[in-house]
Amino acid sequence: MIRRIKKNEYQTASEVTKSCKDYSRGYRGETAEWIKEWNESENSYIFVAEMNNEIIGICCISLYGFESEKGINLWLREVEVKPSYHSKKIGLSLIAFAINWGNRNDAVRSF
């Protein structure tokens, strides 16, 4: 199941990101404070993938370009999935969910 993060889950989401330390060059994960700031910023959102009541992945996105002639952009900033759940298409599901969510919220492009 994929859903919007709850305020009491920021620390858990941070732990998911930190479980992916060094999977990308120089990546160390995000703090709970960063997760909170991102999620509570205007036009920024975090979605979580959940399995058996456990958060196993997160996706951080933002919308911008509301005044652009080209239309609204969906910025897919980062996706992390706990290593023990890699190769199970959790990341793919998060990305597809984010893009579909962006489309429903008038995004015409994404990156």
XYZ file of N, CA, C and O in Angstrom:
444
model
N 0.842 -1.169 0.000
C 0.000 0.000 0.000
C 0.894 1.242 0.000
O 1.908 1.282 0.696
N 0.513 2.234 -0.771
C 1.234 3.510 -0.801
C 0.281 4.596 -0.337
O -0.879 4.638 -0.755
N 0.793 5.458 0.537
C -0.038 6.509 1.119
C 0.841 7.682 1.546
O 2.064 7.571 1.561
N 0.211 8.753 1.922
C 0.917 9.935 2.418
C 1.474 9.632 3.811
O 0.848 8.933 4.611
N 2.660 10.159 4.084
C 3.281 9.954 5.391
C 2.476 10.665 6.479
O 1.845 11.688 6.221
N 2.506 10.108 7.682
C 1.883 10.743 8.850
C 2.973 11.424 9.661
O 4.139 11.005 9.644
N 2.589 12.456 10.396
C 3.572 13.244 11.164
C 4.337 12.407 12.185
O 5.489 12.688 12.457
N 3.728 11.380 12.717
C 4.419 10.563 13.719
C 5.348 9.518 13.093
O 5.923 8.690 13.792
N 5.528 9.569 11.763
C 6.355 8.581 11.069
C 7.661 9.158 10.528
O 8.393 8.473 9.819
N 7.982 10.387 10.866
C 9.188 11.018 10.329
C 10.460 10.264 10.711
O 11.347 10.077 9.888
N 10.561 9.810 11.937
C 11.756 9.075 12.373
C 11.872 7.745 11.636
O 12.956 7.368 11.188
N 10.777 7.042 11.482
C 10.788 5.771 10.750
C 11.215 5.992 9.306
O 12.022 5.229 8.761
N 10.686 7.037 8.683
C 11.065 7.353 7.303
C 12.551 7.675 7.217
O 13.235 7.260 6.278
N 13.070 8.390 8.194
C 14.496 8.698 8.234
C 15.316 7.411 8.294
O 16.325 7.280 7.597
N 14.893 6.466 9.095
C 15.603 5.197 9.206
C 15.609 4.441 7.880
O 16.611 3.797 7.533
N 14.514 4.523 7.130
C 14.473 3.895 5.802
C 15.539 4.534 4.919
O 16.305 3.836 4.243
N 15.618 5.866 4.915
C 16.611 6.534 4.067
C 18.025 6.159 4.483
O 18.881 5.921 3.638
N 18.265 6.084 5.772
C 19.614 5.763 6.255
C 19.999 4.314 5.977
O 21.183 3.994 5.887
N 18.998 3.449 5.805
C 19.305 2.053 5.453
C 19.873 1.959 4.038
O 20.452 0.944 3.670
N 19.727 3.036 3.273
C 20.219 3.078 1.882
C 21.543 3.826 1.763
O 21.974 4.157 0.648
N 22.190 4.054 2.886
C 23.470 4.771 2.900
C 24.448 4.134 1.914
O 24.603 2.916 1.870
N 25.060 4.999 1.104
C 26.087 4.622 0.124
C 25.578 3.797 -1.058
O 26.375 3.316 -1.845
N 24.270 3.642 -1.203
C 23.762 2.983 -2.410
C 23.898 3.904 -3.614
O 23.903 3.457 -4.746
N 23.970 5.192 -3.354
C 24.244 6.197 -4.380
C 25.446 6.994 -3.886
O 25.565 7.259 -2.678
N 26.321 7.370 -4.778
C 27.569 8.040 -4.413
C 27.332 9.195 -3.440
O 26.617 10.144 -3.742
N 27.898 9.071 -2.259
C 27.830 10.121 -1.255
C 26.525 10.214 -0.487
O 26.390 11.050 0.391
N 25.549 9.362 -0.783
C 24.262 9.445 -0.100
C 24.377 8.874 1.310
O 24.900 7.780 1.515
N 23.883 9.630 2.276
C 23.967 9.218 3.679
C 22.613 9.034 4.343
O 22.527 8.632 5.487
N 21.539 9.379 3.638
C 20.206 9.308 4.244
C 19.782 10.674 4.745
O 20.554 11.631 4.717
N 18.555 10.751 5.193
C 17.980 12.018 5.652
C 17.618 11.913 7.125
O 17.255 10.854 7.614
N 17.699 13.049 7.806
C 17.296 13.095 9.215
C 15.780 13.212 9.320
O 15.104 13.595 8.357
N 15.272 12.921 10.497
C 13.836 13.090 10.742
C 13.449 14.558 10.578
O 12.357 14.865 10.088
N 14.358 15.457 10.939
C 14.089 16.890 10.790
C 13.958 17.266 9.313
O 13.091 18.051 8.931
N 14.824 16.686 8.464
C 14.743 16.962 7.031
C 13.421 16.435 6.471
O 12.754 17.114 5.691
N 13.047 15.223 6.871
C 11.789 14.616 6.424
C 10.621 15.522 6.804
O 9.744 15.815 5.986
N 10.609 15.987 8.042
C 9.544 16.874 8.523
C 9.508 18.155 7.695
O 8.442 18.574 7.224
N 10.671 18.780 7.505
C 10.727 20.044 6.769
C 10.241 19.858 5.329
O 9.475 20.677 4.814
N 10.686 18.784 4.680
C 10.259 18.540 3.301
C 8.743 18.345 3.246
O 8.056 18.960 2.445
N 8.233 17.467 4.080
C 6.814 17.122 4.044
C 5.921 18.304 4.398
O 4.807 18.398 3.900
N 6.405 19.192 5.242
C 5.577 20.303 5.680
C 5.832 21.588 4.889
O 5.236 22.618 5.183
N 6.687 21.513 3.868
C 6.913 22.663 2.989
C 5.794 22.746 1.958
O 5.220 21.722 1.557
N 5.533 23.945 1.506
C 4.474 24.151 0.525
C 4.776 23.386 -0.767
O 5.896 23.450 -1.281
N 3.805 22.652 -1.233
C 3.866 21.885 -2.484
C 4.875 20.746 -2.465
O 5.277 20.258 -3.522
N 5.304 20.298 -1.298
C 6.190 19.142 -1.162
C 5.452 18.051 -0.398
O 4.692 18.339 0.520
N 5.724 16.812 -0.785
C 4.980 15.680 -0.227
C 5.900 14.484 -0.074
O 6.866 14.334 -0.815
N 5.562 13.630 0.872
C 6.253 12.350 1.016
C 5.196 11.256 1.055
O 4.227 11.328 1.808
N 5.425 10.255 0.214
C 4.580 9.068 0.197
C 5.401 7.901 0.727
O 6.614 7.847 0.529
N 4.732 6.982 1.408
C 5.410 5.809 1.938
C 4.790 4.542 1.373
O 3.588 4.491 1.096
N 5.628 3.538 1.172
C 5.168 2.198 0.819
C 5.154 1.402 2.117
O 6.118 1.432 2.887
N 4.080 0.703 2.334
C 3.891 -0.024 3.586
C 3.540 -1.471 3.275
O 2.766 -1.751 2.361
N 4.147 -2.367 4.034
C 3.839 -3.788 3.917
C 3.796 -4.373 5.324
O 4.717 -4.152 6.115
N 2.734 -5.086 5.634
C 2.559 -5.679 6.967
C 2.746 -4.647 8.069
O 3.433 -4.881 9.063
N 2.145 -3.465 7.886
C 2.209 -2.354 8.844
C 3.623 -1.836 9.088
O 3.902 -1.242 10.118
N 4.518 -2.057 8.139
C 5.903 -1.580 8.230
C 6.180 -0.676 7.037
O 5.897 -1.034 5.887
N 6.767 0.491 7.305
C 7.174 1.377 6.218
C 8.457 0.809 5.626
O 9.454 0.643 6.320
N 8.404 0.508 4.319
C 9.546 -0.129 3.669
C 10.151 0.738 2.565
O 11.208 0.418 2.032
N 9.482 1.844 2.240
C 10.004 2.732 1.212
C 9.382 4.105 1.311
O 8.296 4.258 1.871
N 10.096 5.102 0.792
C 9.553 6.453 0.769
C 9.883 7.117 -0.566
O 10.834 6.739 -1.250
N 9.075 8.117 -0.884
C 9.248 8.887 -2.108
C 8.983 10.352 -1.770
O 7.913 10.681 -1.245
N 9.954 11.217 -2.041
C 9.836 12.644 -1.765
C 9.633 13.392 -3.075
O 10.457 13.272 -3.988
N 8.542 14.133 -3.168
C 8.226 14.857 -4.398
C 7.863 16.302 -4.096
O 7.596 16.667 -2.949
N 7.858 17.094 -5.149
C 7.433 18.479 -5.038
C 6.834 18.906 -6.368
O 7.216 18.399 -7.426
N 5.901 19.834 -6.307
C 5.340 20.450 -7.502
C 5.876 21.869 -7.604
O 5.975 22.564 -6.597
N 6.199 22.303 -8.821
C 6.632 23.684 -9.025
C 6.311 24.097 -10.459
O 5.877 23.277 -11.276
N 6.513 25.375 -10.747
C 6.262 25.897 -12.089
C 4.815 26.287 -12.314
O 4.340 26.261 -13.450
N 4.134 26.683 -11.261
C 2.714 27.010 -11.368
C 2.458 28.185 -12.321
O 1.401 28.285 -12.908
N 3.438 29.064 -12.464
C 3.293 30.241 -13.333
C 3.951 30.043 -14.694
O 3.911 30.924 -15.539
N 4.558 28.906 -14.924
C 5.289 28.650 -16.158
C 4.344 28.427 -17.343
O 3.304 27.778 -17.204
N 4.735 28.943 -18.496
C 3.975 28.695 -19.725
C 3.971 27.211 -20.072
O 3.054 26.718 -20.730
N 5.023 26.498 -19.653
C 5.144 25.072 -19.956
C 4.309 24.200 -19.025
O 4.154 23.011 -19.270
N 3.819 24.760 -17.943
C 2.986 23.999 -17.015
C 3.729 23.537 -15.778
O 4.927 23.770 -15.610
N 3.007 22.875 -14.939
C 3.513 22.418 -13.636
C 4.434 21.216 -13.821
O 4.166 20.318 -14.615
N 5.520 21.211 -13.056
C 6.475 20.098 -13.020
C 6.304 19.304 -11.733
O 6.067 19.883 -10.669
N 6.466 18.019 -11.846
C 6.587 17.138 -10.684
C 8.067 16.829 -10.529
O 8.697 16.291 -11.449
N 8.637 17.202 -9.396
C 10.035 16.893 -9.099
C 10.047 15.676 -8.189
O 9.564 15.708 -7.071
N 10.578 14.589 -8.698
C 10.743 13.369 -7.922
C 12.142 13.430 -7.331
O 13.121 13.102 -7.995
N 12.244 13.939 -6.105
C 13.547 14.230 -5.523
C 14.312 12.979 -5.128
O 15.496 12.856 -5.363
N 13.643 12.074 -4.451
C 14.334 10.847 -4.049
C 13.353 9.733 -3.731
O 12.220 9.983 -3.346
N 13.849 8.518 -3.912
C 13.102 7.297 -3.604
C 14.072 6.384 -2.872
O 15.191 6.170 -3.324
N 13.639 5.874 -1.736
C 14.440 4.905 -0.994
C 13.570 3.716 -0.614
O 12.416 3.890 -0.247
N 14.149 2.543 -0.706
C 13.482 1.311 -0.310
C 14.471 0.534 0.560
O 15.655 0.420 0.218
N 13.994 0.016 1.674
C 14.866 -0.787 2.544
C 15.555 -1.868 1.717
O 14.894 -2.549 0.909
N 16.854 -2.057 1.903
C 17.589 -3.041 1.104
C 16.979 -4.447 1.110
O 17.020 -5.136 0.092
N 16.390 -4.854 2.204
C 15.799 -6.204 2.250
C 14.572 -6.334 1.348
O 14.096 -7.445 1.112
N 14.078 -5.220 0.819
C 12.935 -5.232 -0.092
C 13.314 -4.861 -1.520
O 12.440 -4.678 -2.364
N 14.610 -4.747 -1.801
C 15.048 -4.453 -3.166
C 14.632 -5.582 -4.097
O 14.432 -6.722 -3.677
N 14.486 -5.268 -5.371
C 14.102 -6.209 -6.442
C 12.684 -6.751 -6.291
O 12.355 -7.803 -6.826
N 11.848 -6.018 -5.579
C 10.446 -6.417 -5.420
C 9.503 -5.380 -6.038
O 8.310 -5.390 -5.780
N 10.073 -4.464 -6.826
C 9.327 -3.422 -7.545
C 8.648 -2.408 -6.632
O 7.708 -1.732 -7.045
N 9.145 -2.274 -5.404
C 8.607 -1.270 -4.477
C 8.952 0.136 -4.992
O 8.099 1.016 -5.028
N 10.202 0.335 -5.398
C 10.621 1.629 -5.939
C 9.828 1.987 -7.181
O 9.372 3.130 -7.332
N 9.666 1.037 -8.070
C 8.876 1.256 -9.282
C 7.448 1.653 -8.921
O 6.876 2.581 -9.520
N 6.869 0.993 -7.947
C 5.505 1.314 -7.517
C 5.425 2.726 -6.944
O 4.460 3.454 -7.214
N 6.431 3.119 -6.160
C 6.458 4.472 -5.607
C 6.561 5.517 -6.713
O 5.868 6.539 -6.688
N 7.426 5.269 -7.684
C 7.599 6.216 -8.788
C 6.316 6.322 -9.613
O 5.866 7.432 -9.941
N 5.707 5.194 -9.937
C 4.457 5.209 -10.706
C 3.359 5.940 -9.933
O 2.604 6.742 -10.510
N 3.282 5.687 -8.631
C 2.290 6.366 -7.796
C 2.522 7.870 -7.841
O 1.580 8.652 -8.006
N 3.782 8.289 -7.682
C 4.106 9.721 -7.673
C 3.752 10.382 -9.006
O 3.179 11.474 -9.028
N 4.085 9.732 -10.108
C 3.780 10.306 -11.423
C 2.268 10.391 -11.633
O 1.755 11.420 -12.100
N 1.547 9.358 -11.271
C 0.081 9.397 -11.391
C -0.517 10.474 -10.496
O -1.442 11.181 -10.898
N 0.020 10.605 -9.279
C -0.440 11.651 -8.371
C -0.176 13.021 -8.988
O -1.033 13.912 -8.955
N 1.011 13.204 -9.560
C 1.342 14.452 -10.233
C 0.374 14.759 -11.360
O -0.116 15.888 -11.494
N 0.058 13.756 -12.169
C -0.905 13.942 -13.257
C -2.267 14.388 -12.722
O -2.897 15.277 -13.284
N -2.706 13.773 -11.636
C -3.999 14.152 -11.050
C -3.975 15.557 -10.454
O -5.015 16.156 -10.230
N -2.757 16.070 -10.209
C -2.597 17.405 -9.635
C -2.016 18.379 -10.657
O -1.315 19.327 -10.301
N -2.310 18.116 -11.918
C -2.037 19.028 -13.042
C -0.581 19.141 -13.446
O -0.226 20.064 -14.205
N 0.281 18.234 -13.023
C 1.663 18.242 -13.510
C 1.658 17.724 -14.955
O 1.004 16.724 -15.254
N 2.377 18.439 -15.809
C 2.445 18.012 -17.215
C 3.806 17.424 -17.561
O 3.970 16.824 -18.610
N 4.771 17.607 -16.673
C 6.104 17.055 -16.862
C 6.626 16.587 -15.514
O 6.137 16.983 -14.476
N 7.630 15.741 -15.584
C 8.265 15.291 -14.339
C 9.740 15.034 -14.595
O 10.164 14.811 -15.712
N 10.497 15.108 -13.510
C 11.894 14.698 -13.564
C 12.328 14.276 -12.195
O 11.680 14.527 -11.210
